[in-house]
PDB file of C-alpha atoms in Angstrom:
ATOM      1  CA  UNK A   1      -4.595 -16.174   7.701  1.00 35.00           C
ATOM      2  CA  UNK A   2      -5.560 -16.085  11.354  1.00 39.00           C
ATOM      3  CA  UNK A   3      -4.205 -13.415  13.682  1.00 47.00           C
ATOM      4  CA  UNK A   4      -1.988 -15.961  15.436  1.00 52.00           C
ATOM      5  CA  UNK A   5       0.255 -16.683  12.482  1.00 76.00           C
ATOM      6  CA  UNK A   6       0.844 -13.148  11.279  1.00 88.00           C
ATOM      7  CA  UNK A   7       4.588 -12.703  11.551  1.00 92.00           C
ATOM      8  CA  UNK A   8       6.387  -9.460  12.313  1.00 94.00           C
ATOM      9  CA  UNK A   9       9.924  -9.263  10.910  1.00 96.00           C
ATOM     10  CA  UNK A  10      11.893  -6.829  13.070  1.00 96.00           C
ATOM     11  CA  UNK A  11      15.171  -5.808  11.417  1.00 97.00           C
ATOM     12  CA  UNK A  12      17.154  -4.120  14.168  1.00 95.00           C
ATOM     13  CA  UNK A  13      20.859  -4.239  15.072  1.00 95.00           C
ATOM     14  CA  UNK A  14      20.659  -2.316  18.351  1.00 92.00           C
ATOM     15  CA  UNK A  15      19.953  -4.775  21.213  1.00 93.00           C
ATOM     16  CA  UNK A  16      18.335  -2.048  23.337  1.00 88.00           C
ATOM     17  CA  UNK A  17      15.963  -0.989  20.529  1.00 87.00           C
ATOM     18  CA  UNK A  18      15.191  -4.653  19.790  1.00 91.00           C
ATOM     19  CA  UNK A  19      14.323  -5.287  23.446  1.00 91.00           C
ATOM     20  CA  UNK A  20      12.230  -2.094  23.613  1.00 87.00           C
ATOM     21  CA  UNK A  21      10.276  -3.020  20.478  1.00 88.00           C
ATOM     22  CA  UNK A  22       9.578  -6.560  21.699  1.00 90.00           C
ATOM     23  CA  UNK A  23       8.636  -5.278  25.157  1.00 88.00           C
ATOM     24  CA  UNK A  24       6.315  -2.661  23.633  1.00 86.00           C
ATOM     25  CA  UNK A  25       4.635  -5.269  21.404  1.00 86.00           C
ATOM     26  CA  UNK A  26       4.082  -7.645  24.324  1.00 86.00           C
ATOM     27  CA  UNK A  27       2.971  -4.838  26.642  1.00 83.00           C
ATOM     28  CA  UNK A  28       0.343  -3.898  24.066  1.00 81.00           C
ATOM     29  CA  UNK A  29      -0.891  -7.512  23.823  1.00 82.00           C
ATOM     30  CA  UNK A  30       0.440  -8.008  20.303  1.00 83.00           C
ATOM     31  CA  UNK A  31       1.190 -11.699  20.574  1.00 81.00           C
ATOM     32  CA  UNK A  32       2.216 -12.327  16.977  1.00 87.00           C
ATOM     33  CA  UNK A  33       5.411 -14.224  16.258  1.00 92.00           C
ATOM     34  CA  UNK A  34       8.340 -11.813  16.068  1.00 93.00           C
ATOM     35  CA  UNK A  35      11.311 -12.822  13.940  1.00 96.00           C
ATOM     36  CA  UNK A  36      14.386 -10.676  14.535  1.00 97.00           C
ATOM     37  CA  UNK A  37      17.111 -10.091  11.973  1.00 97.00           C
ATOM     38  CA  UNK A  38      20.144  -8.247  13.319  1.00 97.00           C
ATOM     39  CA  UNK A  39      21.430  -6.880  10.014  1.00 97.00           C
ATOM     40  CA  UNK A  40      20.416  -6.507   6.386  1.00 97.00           C
ATOM     41  CA  UNK A  41      22.013  -9.764   5.265  1.00 97.00           C
ATOM     42  CA  UNK A  42      20.111 -11.751   7.891  1.00 97.00           C
ATOM     43  CA  UNK A  43      16.854 -10.039   6.864  1.00 98.00           C
ATOM     44  CA  UNK A  44      17.391 -10.892   3.191  1.00 97.00           C
ATOM     45  CA  UNK A  45      18.393 -14.458   4.101  1.00 97.00           C
ATOM     46  CA  UNK A  46      15.145 -14.847   6.056  1.00 97.00           C
ATOM     47  CA  UNK A  47      12.973 -13.406   3.306  1.00 97.00           C
ATOM     48  CA  UNK A  48      14.611 -15.341   0.450  1.00 97.00           C
ATOM     49  CA  UNK A  49      15.445 -18.575   2.311  1.00 96.00           C
ATOM     50  CA  UNK A  50      19.212 -18.280   1.844  1.00 95.00           C
ATOM     51  CA  UNK A  51      22.296 -18.290   4.080  1.00 94.00           C
ATOM     52  CA  UNK A  52      21.433 -19.015   7.711  1.00 92.00           C
ATOM     53  CA  UNK A  53      17.781 -19.447   6.672  1.00 94.00           C
ATOM     54  CA  UNK A  54      18.462 -21.815   3.765  1.00 94.00           C
ATOM     55  CA  UNK A  55      15.586 -24.238   3.373  1.00 91.00           C
ATOM     56  CA  UNK A  56      13.054 -22.045   5.202  1.00 93.00           C
ATOM     57  CA  UNK A  57       9.578 -22.151   3.659  1.00 93.00           C
ATOM     58  CA  UNK A  58       9.580 -18.739   1.968  1.00 93.00           C
ATOM     59  CA  UNK A  59       5.874 -18.997   1.197  1.00 92.00           C
ATOM     60  CA  UNK A  60       5.445 -18.044   4.876  1.00 92.00           C
ATOM     61  CA  UNK A  61       5.956 -14.307   4.682  1.00 93.00           C
ATOM     62  CA  UNK A  62       5.848 -11.644   7.350  1.00 94.00           C
ATOM     63  CA  UNK A  63       2.686  -9.564   7.536  1.00 92.00           C
ATOM     64  CA  UNK A  64       4.821  -6.479   8.144  1.00 94.00           C
ATOM     65  CA  UNK A  65       8.536  -5.691   8.210  1.00 96.00           C
ATOM     66  CA  UNK A  66       9.795  -3.138  10.742  1.00 95.00           C
ATOM     67  CA  UNK A  67      13.058  -2.019   9.155  1.00 96.00           C
ATOM     68  CA  UNK A  68      15.816   0.038  10.714  1.00 95.00           C
ATOM     69  CA  UNK A  69      17.967   1.958   8.230  1.00 95.00           C
ATOM     70  CA  UNK A  70      21.359   2.048   9.917  1.00 93.00           C
ATOM     71  CA  UNK A  71      22.296  -1.638   9.711  1.00 95.00           C
ATOM     72  CA  UNK A  72      25.638  -3.436   9.416  1.00 94.00           C
ATOM     73  CA  UNK A  73      26.650  -5.349   6.256  1.00 94.00           C
ATOM     74  CA  UNK A  74      23.624  -4.260   4.168  1.00 95.00           C
ATOM     75  CA  UNK A  75      21.760  -1.087   5.156  1.00 96.00           C
ATOM     76  CA  UNK A  76      17.996  -0.704   5.301  1.00 96.00           C
ATOM     77  CA  UNK A  77      17.708   1.236   2.030  1.00 97.00           C
ATOM     78  CA  UNK A  78      19.460  -1.590   0.179  1.00 97.00           C
ATOM     79  CA  UNK A  79      17.251  -4.198   1.887  1.00 97.00           C
ATOM     80  CA  UNK A  80      14.215  -2.225   0.751  1.00 97.00           C
ATOM     81  CA  UNK A  81      15.560  -1.926  -2.815  1.00 97.00           C
ATOM     82  CA  UNK A  82      16.140  -5.695  -3.032  1.00 97.00           C
ATOM     83  CA  UNK A  83      12.674  -6.459  -1.639  1.00 97.00           C
ATOM     84  CA  UNK A  84      10.973  -4.210  -4.150  1.00 97.00           C
ATOM     85  CA  UNK A  85      12.870  -5.550  -7.160  1.00 97.00           C
ATOM     86  CA  UNK A  86      11.873  -9.184  -6.449  1.00 96.00           C
ATOM     87  CA  UNK A  87       8.284 -10.126  -7.326  1.00 95.00           C
ATOM     88  CA  UNK A  88       8.118 -12.554  -4.369  1.00 94.00           C
ATOM     89  CA  UNK A  89       8.580  -9.711  -1.871  1.00 95.00           C
ATOM     90  CA  UNK A  90       7.712  -6.578  -3.830  1.00 95.00           C
ATOM     91  CA  UNK A  91       4.328  -6.095  -2.136  1.00 95.00           C
ATOM     92  CA  UNK A  92       5.323  -6.842   1.466  1.00 95.00           C
ATOM     93  CA  UNK A  93       4.447  -3.942   3.774  1.00 95.00           C
ATOM     94  CA  UNK A  94       7.627  -2.274   5.034  1.00 97.00           C
ATOM     95  CA  UNK A  95       7.627   0.269   7.840  1.00 95.00           C
ATOM     96  CA  UNK A  96      10.923   2.081   8.251  1.00 96.00           C
ATOM     97  CA  UNK A  97      11.423   2.484  11.992  1.00 92.00           C
ATOM     98  CA  UNK A  98      14.538   4.547  12.571  1.00 90.00           C
ATOM     99  CA  UNK A  99      16.209   7.186  14.706  1.00 87.00           C
ATOM    100  CA  UNK A 100      17.398   8.983  11.573  1.00 86.00           C
ATOM    101  CA  UNK A 101      16.105  12.495  11.073  1.00 86.00           C
ATOM    102  CA  UNK A 102      18.024  12.977   7.834  1.00 91.00           C
ATOM    103  CA  UNK A 103      15.782  14.183   5.031  1.00 94.00           C
ATOM    104  CA  UNK A 104      17.761  12.083   2.517  1.00 95.00           C
ATOM    105  CA  UNK A 105      16.903   8.894   4.431  1.00 95.00           C
ATOM    106  CA  UNK A 106      13.233   9.840   4.309  1.00 95.00           C
ATOM    107  CA  UNK A 107      13.399  10.518   0.559  1.00 96.00           C
ATOM    108  CA  UNK A 108      15.427   7.360  -0.154  1.00 96.00           C
ATOM    109  CA  UNK A 109      13.028   5.210   1.898  1.00 96.00           C
ATOM    110  CA  UNK A 110       9.969   6.407   0.019  1.00 96.00           C
ATOM    111  CA  UNK A 111      11.693   6.317  -3.371  1.00 96.00           C
ATOM    112  CA  UNK A 112      12.592   2.663  -2.715  1.00 96.00           C
ATOM    113  CA  UNK A 113       8.980   1.859  -1.826  1.00 95.00           C
ATOM    114  CA  UNK A 114       8.560   1.900   1.946  1.00 96.00           C
ATOM    115  CA  UNK A 115       4.931   1.982   3.064  1.00 95.00           C
ATOM    116  CA  UNK A 116       5.532   4.149   6.108  1.00 93.00           C
ATOM    117  CA  UNK A 117       8.412   6.020   7.770  1.00 95.00           C
ATOM    118  CA  UNK A 118       8.425   6.462  11.528  1.00 91.00           C
ATOM    119  CA  UNK A 119      11.091   8.059  13.672  1.00 91.00           C
ATOM    120  CA  UNK A 120      11.610   6.120  16.882  1.00 85.00           C
ATOM    121  CA  UNK A 121      10.570   8.222  19.847  1.00 79.00           C
ATOM    122  CA  UNK A 122      13.276   8.376  22.514  1.00 78.00           C
ATOM    123  CA  UNK A 123      10.819   8.128  25.413  1.00 84.00           C
ATOM    124  CA  UNK A 124       9.626   4.560  26.145  1.00 82.00           C
ATOM    125  CA  UNK A 125       5.996   5.583  26.703  1.00 87.00           C
ATOM    126  CA  UNK A 126       5.875   7.328  23.316  1.00 89.00           C
ATOM    127  CA  UNK A 127       7.781   4.448  21.689  1.00 86.00           C
ATOM    128  CA  UNK A 128       5.362   1.938  23.200  1.00 84.00           C
ATOM    129  CA  UNK A 129       2.393   3.918  21.891  1.00 87.00           C
ATOM    130  CA  UNK A 130       3.941   4.134  18.414  1.00 88.00           C
ATOM    131  CA  UNK A 131       4.463   0.343  18.411  1.00 86.00           C
ATOM    132  CA  UNK A 132       0.893  -0.218  19.630  1.00 85.00           C
ATOM    133  CA  UNK A 133      -0.492   1.898  16.805  1.00 89.00           C
ATOM    134  CA  UNK A 134       1.764   0.142  14.276  1.00 88.00           C
ATOM    135  CA  UNK A 135       0.560  -3.237  15.467  1.00 85.00           C
ATOM    136  CA  UNK A 136      -3.090  -2.236  15.439  1.00 85.00           C
ATOM    137  CA  UNK A 137      -2.883  -0.808  11.943  1.00 90.00           C
ATOM    138  CA  UNK A 138      -0.640  -3.301  10.132  1.00 89.00           C
ATOM    139  CA  UNK A 139      -1.832  -6.485  11.848  1.00 86.00           C
ATOM    140  CA  UNK A 140      -5.536  -5.747  12.354  1.00 85.00           C
ATOM    141  CA  UNK A 141      -6.781  -2.943  10.134  1.00 88.00           C
ATOM    142  CA  UNK A 142      -4.641  -3.057   6.989  1.00 88.00           C
ATOM    143  CA  UNK A 143      -5.868  -5.275   4.156  1.00 86.00           C
ATOM    144  CA  UNK A 144      -2.747  -6.943   2.721  1.00 81.00           C
ATOM    145  CA  UNK A 145      -2.312  -7.686  -0.983  1.00 79.00           C
ATOM    146  CA  UNK A 146      -3.562 -11.145  -2.040  1.00 75.00           C
ATOM    147  CA  UNK A 147      -0.961 -13.904  -1.976  1.00 67.00           C
TER     148      UNK A 147
END
């Protein structure tokens, strides 16, 4: 898979955080396609080709999922649980990217199989740097599982 078709699935319900993440990715020259899901249901529909994404070619998977926890309809922990229990998505890299500083969220995220847990920095410069490092690691350095 060439760098150009590595997809980032950003699961984020807050429009400001969505805009900040996209701006930080672009500012750091991460030009990968970014698919945004605004809640857990939309994320699951995208990944499994159901609902609003019915008929989507689900063999095209994101290289990394940036998953917020506090989502409407289906929260991030439940999204993670459903991904891990399905063999089609069980190995997809999932980075929890959240403002939560609750220890239980951290424990639940790892117990459900997240690959990384990052608290969103409040400051844009720090947030931009965190996104740059995420992009560099997950899109360039990390060796994904074979398809």
